[in-house]
Amino acid sequence: MDARQLQYFLAIVEHGGFSKAAAVLHVAQPSLSQAMSNLEAELGVSLFHRTGRGVVLSDAGAELLEPSRRVLRDLDAVRQKASALAGLGGGTVEVAAMPSPGIEPLTTLIHRFTELHPSVTIATRAAFTPEETINLVRSGACELGLLGAATAITAPSIDVLAVEEQPFVVVAAADGDFEDGAVLRPEDLAGQKMIASRSGSLMRTIVDEITARSGDTEIVAVVDHRTSILPLVLTGVGIAVLPASWTRLARRCGLVVASLEPTTHLHIAMISLPSHLTPGAQAFLELTRAWSLRSSRSTPA
């Protein structure tokens, strides 16, 4: 067994078949198939079920996904350590991130990290729920995960670093009914048209509570992609309730941002496996830890 075989195995899984993996890896498909046959013979198990329309990952193959990713990541860590004993000389840090934490604090963290380690690439992967983020880290698909939840995050066999708590705010058009920096209560939103995410998210729960408590408030648009919300507010479709991470971007777009009382907080955390972090991921985690400590000290009691 060698690292090349494991790389091929993961590429087949991640790209959905032999032909796409061969194209991405720039190898001939027969060579890829032979490498997998040799690996299966060495392991004594079938990694894929061959079907008429392609391949399906076997139970044994599914069990080997995380160990294979770990082996390749450990080899990458050895290469990084050997090539840059005095610092980080290259490599990639893979971070799974939910939409709102992916605005902030991820933007600031990536900005600071790339200043310190310009040769290291940060690769982010979209996750839309805490469970999805945790699964991406636990499976080894990503080394780090940045997520937000209604309560403090806990997960078995996962290290959790609490980063910050973001209050929810109201974002509205500048020519609307609210001034920037105002403090609003649910009853102040009576008669407003609202843009919301789908049921099940914390953001939607807050919007549903507002519509229940304030007269004539109605949801006029429901979106899956959070990136659609600010453009909809800008065009006057309605107002939105978002975590405070969107504040700076909203104001740069010319929107107004008002505080919401009483408010709910989004608990932001960075998660990782207890071991097997590459030097780059370890450095990114330590930067996040230092940033969270400074953030907590600057927050009024």
Tab-separated table of C-alpha atoms in Angstrom:
chain	number	residue	atom	x	y	z
A	1	MET	CA	0.000	0.000	0.000
A	2	ASP	CA	1.239	3.504	-0.735
A	3	ALA	CA	-0.024	7.059	-0.418
A	4	ARG	CA	-0.814	7.229	-4.135
A	5	GLN	CA	-3.354	4.414	-3.810
A	6	LEU	CA	-5.075	6.178	-0.911
A	7	GLN	CA	-5.123	9.434	-2.876
A	8	TYR	CA	-6.769	7.638	-5.796
A	9	PHE	CA	-9.299	5.979	-3.476
A	10	LEU	CA	-10.360	9.305	-1.972
A	11	ALA	CA	-10.533	10.986	-5.366
A	12	ILE	CA	-12.943	8.313	-6.644
A	13	VAL	CA	-15.174	8.850	-3.618
A	14	GLU	CA	-15.061	12.655	-3.697
A	15	HIS	CA	-15.610	12.977	-7.457
A	16	GLY	CA	-18.257	10.298	-7.771
A	17	GLY	CA	-16.548	7.701	-9.953
A	18	PHE	CA	-13.456	6.458	-11.762
A	19	SER	CA	-13.746	8.574	-14.917
A	20	LYS	CA	-14.116	11.922	-13.120
A	21	ALA	CA	-11.365	11.018	-10.638
A	22	ALA	CA	-9.019	10.027	-13.470
A	23	ALA	CA	-9.623	13.367	-15.179
A	24	VAL	CA	-8.942	15.326	-11.987
A	25	LEU	CA	-5.844	13.285	-11.164
A	26	HIS	CA	-4.583	13.439	-14.795
A	27	VAL	CA	-4.094	9.660	-14.975
A	28	ALA	CA	-5.449	7.095	-17.401
A	29	GLN	CA	-8.596	5.382	-16.160
A	30	PRO	CA	-7.139	1.860	-16.654
A	31	SER	CA	-4.195	2.829	-14.436
A	32	LEU	CA	-6.584	4.123	-11.806
A	33	SER	CA	-8.661	0.931	-11.951
A	34	GLN	CA	-5.549	-1.232	-11.655
A	35	ALA	CA	-4.331	0.768	-8.632
A	36	MET	CA	-7.676	0.208	-6.912
A	37	SER	CA	-7.660	-3.499	-7.726
A	38	ASN	CA	-4.182	-3.791	-6.223
A	39	LEU	CA	-5.262	-1.901	-3.104
A	40	GLU	CA	-8.333	-4.096	-2.641
A	41	ALA	CA	-6.170	-7.216	-3.055
A	42	GLU	CA	-3.695	-5.962	-0.434
A	43	LEU	CA	-6.469	-5.080	2.022
A	44	GLY	CA	-8.525	-8.196	1.340
A	45	VAL	CA	-11.797	-6.259	1.013
A	46	SER	CA	-13.803	-4.653	-1.771
A	47	LEU	CA	-13.837	-0.863	-1.494
A	48	PHE	CA	-16.504	-0.380	-4.163
A	49	HIS	CA	-19.480	-2.238	-5.554
A	50	ARG	CA	-19.262	-2.182	-9.347
A	51	THR	CA	-22.641	-1.511	-10.965
A	52	GLY	CA	-23.720	-1.114	-14.534
A	53	ARG	CA	-23.772	2.673	-14.195
A	54	GLY	CA	-20.657	3.150	-12.078
A	55	VAL	CA	-19.447	2.342	-8.571
A	56	VAL	CA	-20.936	2.573	-5.083
A	57	LEU	CA	-18.810	2.794	-1.942
A	58	SER	CA	-18.934	-0.464	0.050
A	59	ASP	CA	-19.331	-0.660	3.826
A	60	ALA	CA	-15.632	-1.508	4.114
A	61	GLY	CA	-14.757	1.460	1.920
A	62	ALA	CA	-16.858	3.788	4.085
A	63	GLU	CA	-15.001	2.569	7.180
A	64	LEU	CA	-11.648	3.338	5.541
A	65	LEU	CA	-12.498	6.905	4.501
A	66	GLU	CA	-11.498	8.650	7.723
A	67	PRO	CA	-8.298	6.599	8.299
A	68	SER	CA	-7.237	7.223	4.688
A	69	ARG	CA	-7.754	10.969	5.026
A	70	ARG	CA	-5.827	10.893	8.297
A	71	VAL	CA	-2.878	9.039	6.768
A	72	LEU	CA	-2.595	11.492	3.869
A	73	ARG	CA	-2.941	14.442	6.202
A	74	ASP	CA	-0.233	13.065	8.487
A	75	LEU	CA	2.065	12.583	5.498
A	76	ASP	CA	1.372	16.173	4.463
A	77	ALA	CA	2.241	17.279	7.996
A	78	VAL	CA	5.580	15.454	7.737
A	79	ARG	CA	6.321	17.171	4.434
A	80	GLN	CA	5.410	20.569	5.863
A	81	LYS	CA	7.539	19.999	8.941
A	82	ALA	CA	10.518	18.850	6.880
A	83	SER	CA	10.313	21.755	4.434
A	84	ALA	CA	9.689	24.523	6.958
A	85	LEU	CA	11.066	23.731	10.406
A	86	ALA	CA	11.181	27.436	11.240
A	87	GLY	CA	7.686	28.194	10.013
A	88	LEU	CA	4.879	27.227	7.666
A	89	GLY	CA	6.170	26.931	4.157
A	90	GLY	CA	3.084	25.671	2.346
A	91	GLY	CA	0.144	23.325	2.462
A	92	THR	CA	-3.623	23.741	2.738
A	93	VAL	CA	-5.904	24.134	5.757
A	94	GLU	CA	-9.423	22.806	5.145
A	95	VAL	CA	-12.172	24.543	7.136
A	96	ALA	CA	-15.886	23.704	7.072
A	97	ALA	CA	-17.948	26.830	7.775
A	98	MET	CA	-21.622	27.683	8.204
A	99	PRO	CA	-22.931	30.804	6.395
A	100	SER	CA	-22.970	33.426	9.158
A	101	PRO	CA	-19.707	32.438	10.904
A	102	GLY	CA	-18.305	32.226	7.370
A	103	ILE	CA	-18.825	36.000	7.114
A	104	GLU	CA	-17.337	36.761	10.523
A	105	PRO	CA	-15.176	35.775	12.267
A	106	LEU	CA	-13.864	33.666	9.357
A	107	THR	CA	-13.067	36.684	7.150
A	108	THR	CA	-10.949	38.295	9.859
A	109	LEU	CA	-9.266	35.003	10.770
A	110	ILE	CA	-8.304	34.255	7.160
A	111	HIS	CA	-7.054	37.809	6.674
A	112	ARG	CA	-4.792	37.624	9.737
A	113	PHE	CA	-3.648	34.078	9.001
A	114	THR	CA	-2.636	34.817	5.412
A	115	GLU	CA	-0.642	37.818	6.615
A	116	LEU	CA	1.271	35.555	9.015
A	117	HIS	CA	1.552	32.553	6.686
A	118	PRO	CA	1.265	33.740	3.062
A	119	SER	CA	2.395	30.369	1.661
A	120	VAL	CA	-0.496	28.440	3.226
A	121	THR	CA	-3.841	28.165	1.414
A	122	ILE	CA	-7.148	28.250	3.314
A	123	ALA	CA	-9.801	26.085	1.634
A	124	THR	CA	-13.339	26.503	2.981
A	125	ARG	CA	-16.185	24.047	2.516
A	126	ALA	CA	-19.834	25.011	2.901
A	127	ALA	CA	-21.863	23.466	5.729
A	128	PHE	CA	-25.398	24.547	6.555
A	129	THR	CA	-26.088	22.946	9.952
A	130	PRO	CA	-24.034	22.240	13.086
A	131	GLU	CA	-24.507	18.518	12.458
A	132	GLU	CA	-23.140	18.782	8.926
A	133	THR	CA	-20.108	20.740	10.158
A	134	ILE	CA	-19.397	18.187	12.883
A	135	ASN	CA	-19.696	15.302	10.418
A	136	LEU	CA	-17.246	16.920	8.002
A	137	VAL	CA	-14.674	17.232	10.799
A	138	ARG	CA	-15.347	13.825	12.337
A	139	SER	CA	-15.044	12.102	8.939
A	140	GLY	CA	-11.738	13.826	8.232
A	141	ALA	CA	-13.064	15.710	5.206
A	142	CYS	CA	-12.052	18.963	6.956
A	143	GLU	CA	-9.610	19.501	9.793
A	144	LEU	CA	-11.481	22.435	11.317
A	145	GLY	CA	-15.110	23.494	11.485
A	146	LEU	CA	-16.601	26.902	12.261
A	147	LEU	CA	-20.243	26.701	13.280
A	148	GLY	CA	-23.025	28.599	15.009
A	149	ALA	CA	-25.860	27.262	17.154
A	150	ALA	CA	-28.601	28.464	19.492
A	151	THR	CA	-26.750	27.077	22.534
A	152	ALA	CA	-23.153	26.327	23.453
A	153	ILE	CA	-21.808	23.576	21.215
A	154	THR	CA	-20.841	20.140	22.523
A	155	ALA	CA	-19.955	17.051	20.488
A	156	PRO	CA	-18.577	13.652	21.587
A	157	SER	CA	-14.940	13.005	20.577
A	158	ILE	CA	-14.631	16.557	19.191
A	159	ASP	CA	-12.615	19.439	20.664
A	160	VAL	CA	-14.735	22.599	20.883
A	161	LEU	CA	-13.280	26.107	21.172
A	162	ALA	CA	-15.933	28.697	22.055
A	163	VAL	CA	-15.175	31.765	19.926
A	164	GLU	CA	-17.894	34.373	20.534
A	165	GLU	CA	-21.624	35.031	20.854
A	166	GLN	CA	-23.285	37.127	18.141
A	167	PRO	CA	-26.561	38.961	18.866
A	168	PHE	CA	-29.200	39.054	16.147
A	169	VAL	CA	-29.929	42.423	14.532
A	170	VAL	CA	-32.457	43.906	12.111
A	171	VAL	CA	-31.191	44.874	8.644
A	172	ALA	CA	-33.301	47.262	6.553
A	173	ALA	CA	-33.089	49.607	3.561
A	174	ALA	CA	-31.766	53.088	4.260
A	175	ASP	CA	-34.911	54.738	2.899
A	176	GLY	CA	-37.180	52.650	5.122
A	177	ASP	CA	-38.730	53.158	8.550
A	178	PHE	CA	-35.669	52.667	10.774
A	179	GLU	CA	-32.511	54.613	11.594
A	180	ASP	CA	-29.091	53.019	11.751
A	181	GLY	CA	-28.170	52.128	15.332
A	182	ALA	CA	-31.754	52.191	16.592
A	183	VAL	CA	-32.971	49.751	19.244
A	184	LEU	CA	-36.126	47.918	18.162
A	185	ARG	CA	-38.605	45.661	19.888
A	186	PRO	CA	-40.837	43.122	18.092
A	187	GLU	CA	-43.826	45.463	18.253
A	188	ASP	CA	-41.795	48.134	16.395
A	189	LEU	CA	-41.752	45.781	13.387
A	190	ALA	CA	-45.537	45.720	13.019
A	191	GLY	CA	-46.605	45.957	9.390
A	192	GLN	CA	-43.162	45.101	8.038
A	193	LYS	CA	-42.466	42.600	5.276
A	194	MET	CA	-39.775	40.109	6.270
A	195	ILE	CA	-37.224	37.949	4.469
A	196	ALA	CA	-36.567	34.663	6.251
A	197	SER	CA	-34.701	31.383	5.967
A	198	ARG	CA	-36.507	28.045	5.933
A	199	SER	CA	-38.047	26.530	9.047
A	200	GLY	CA	-35.588	24.809	11.347
A	201	SER	CA	-32.941	27.536	11.537
A	202	LEU	CA	-32.442	29.807	14.530
A	203	MET	CA	-32.939	32.819	12.275
A	204	ARG	CA	-36.356	31.535	11.191
A	205	THR	CA	-37.352	30.828	14.807
A	206	ILE	CA	-36.686	34.473	15.688
A	207	VAL	CA	-38.656	35.715	12.671
A	208	ASP	CA	-41.590	33.448	13.568
A	209	GLU	CA	-41.577	34.838	17.113
A	210	ILE	CA	-41.595	38.399	15.769
A	211	THR	CA	-44.502	37.743	13.403
A	212	ALA	CA	-46.438	36.150	16.260
A	213	ARG	CA	-45.909	39.144	18.572
A	214	SER	CA	-46.234	42.082	16.181
A	215	GLY	CA	-49.378	42.818	14.224
A	216	ASP	CA	-49.509	42.626	10.421
A	217	THR	CA	-45.907	41.476	10.082
A	218	GLU	CA	-45.587	38.936	7.277
A	219	ILE	CA	-42.932	36.796	5.635
A	220	VAL	CA	-42.752	37.684	1.933
A	221	ALA	CA	-39.647	35.709	0.894
A	222	VAL	CA	-38.064	32.474	2.119
A	223	VAL	CA	-34.491	31.780	0.940
A	224	ASP	CA	-32.047	28.904	1.294
A	225	HIS	CA	-28.942	30.926	0.453
A	226	ARG	CA	-28.064	33.595	3.009
A	227	THR	CA	-26.151	35.478	0.318
A	228	SER	CA	-29.522	36.313	-1.264
A	229	ILE	CA	-30.763	38.198	1.794
A	230	LEU	CA	-28.823	41.477	1.542
A	231	PRO	CA	-29.641	41.955	-2.172
A	232	LEU	CA	-33.327	41.388	-1.396
A	233	VAL	CA	-33.211	43.970	1.394
A	234	LEU	CA	-31.407	46.405	-0.907
A	235	THR	CA	-34.132	46.139	-3.540
A	236	GLY	CA	-36.828	46.861	-0.956
A	237	VAL	CA	-38.408	43.400	-0.766
A	238	GLY	CA	-38.389	43.533	3.016
A	239	ILE	CA	-36.312	43.598	6.187
A	240	ALA	CA	-34.279	40.720	7.641
A	241	VAL	CA	-33.040	39.440	10.973
A	242	LEU	CA	-29.398	38.350	10.806
A	243	PRO	CA	-26.536	37.611	13.208
A	244	ALA	CA	-24.333	40.608	13.959
A	245	SER	CA	-21.593	39.094	11.764
A	246	TRP	CA	-23.396	40.643	8.786
A	247	THR	CA	-23.359	44.183	10.239
A	248	ARG	CA	-20.206	45.524	8.597
A	249	LEU	CA	-21.085	44.117	5.169
A	250	ALA	CA	-24.668	45.394	5.430
A	251	ARG	CA	-23.537	48.935	6.233
A	252	ARG	CA	-21.007	48.890	3.401
A	253	CYS	CA	-23.913	48.032	1.095
A	254	GLY	CA	-25.744	51.139	2.311
A	255	LEU	CA	-28.222	49.366	4.599
A	256	VAL	CA	-29.120	50.309	8.156
A	257	VAL	CA	-28.600	47.959	11.101
A	258	ALA	CA	-30.657	48.175	14.296
A	259	SER	CA	-30.354	46.272	17.569
A	260	LEU	CA	-33.139	43.901	18.545
A	261	GLU	CA	-34.437	43.674	22.114
A	262	PRO	CA	-34.874	41.193	23.539
A	263	THR	CA	-32.386	39.374	21.351
A	264	THR	CA	-31.065	35.858	20.908
A	265	HIS	CA	-27.383	35.044	20.505
A	266	LEU	CA	-25.689	32.754	18.005
A	267	HIS	CA	-22.966	30.737	19.753
A	268	ILE	CA	-19.890	30.499	17.504
A	269	ALA	CA	-17.301	27.746	17.990
A	270	MET	CA	-14.318	26.241	16.188
A	271	ILE	CA	-14.191	22.452	16.313
A	272	SER	CA	-11.440	19.941	15.559
A	273	LEU	CA	-10.445	16.371	16.247
A	274	PRO	CA	-8.318	15.931	19.398
A	275	SER	CA	-5.259	14.945	17.325
A	276	HIS	CA	-3.885	14.616	13.798
A	277	LEU	CA	-3.894	18.329	12.952
A	278	THR	CA	-1.410	19.469	10.337
A	279	PRO	CA	0.906	22.344	11.349
A	280	GLY	CA	-1.206	24.739	9.276
A	281	ALA	CA	-4.457	23.693	10.944
A	282	GLN	CA	-2.830	23.875	14.366
A	283	ALA	CA	-1.615	27.402	13.616
A	284	PHE	CA	-5.085	28.447	12.416
A	285	LEU	CA	-6.645	26.991	15.578
A	286	GLU	CA	-4.172	28.834	17.803
A	287	LEU	CA	-4.870	32.093	15.951
A	288	THR	CA	-8.603	31.528	16.546
A	289	ARG	CA	-7.943	30.878	20.233
A	290	ALA	CA	-5.934	34.096	20.600
A	291	TRP	CA	-8.568	36.078	18.682
A	292	SER	CA	-11.392	34.722	20.856
A	293	LEU	CA	-9.507	35.667	24.027
A	294	ARG	CA	-8.990	39.239	22.790
A	295	SER	CA	-12.640	39.406	21.711
A	296	SER	CA	-13.879	38.248	25.112
A	297	ARG	CA	-11.730	40.790	26.942
A	298	SER	CA	-13.052	43.616	24.774
A	299	THR	CA	-16.724	42.659	25.326
A	300	PRO	CA	-18.391	44.660	28.139
A	301	ALA	CA	-19.554	42.578	31.103
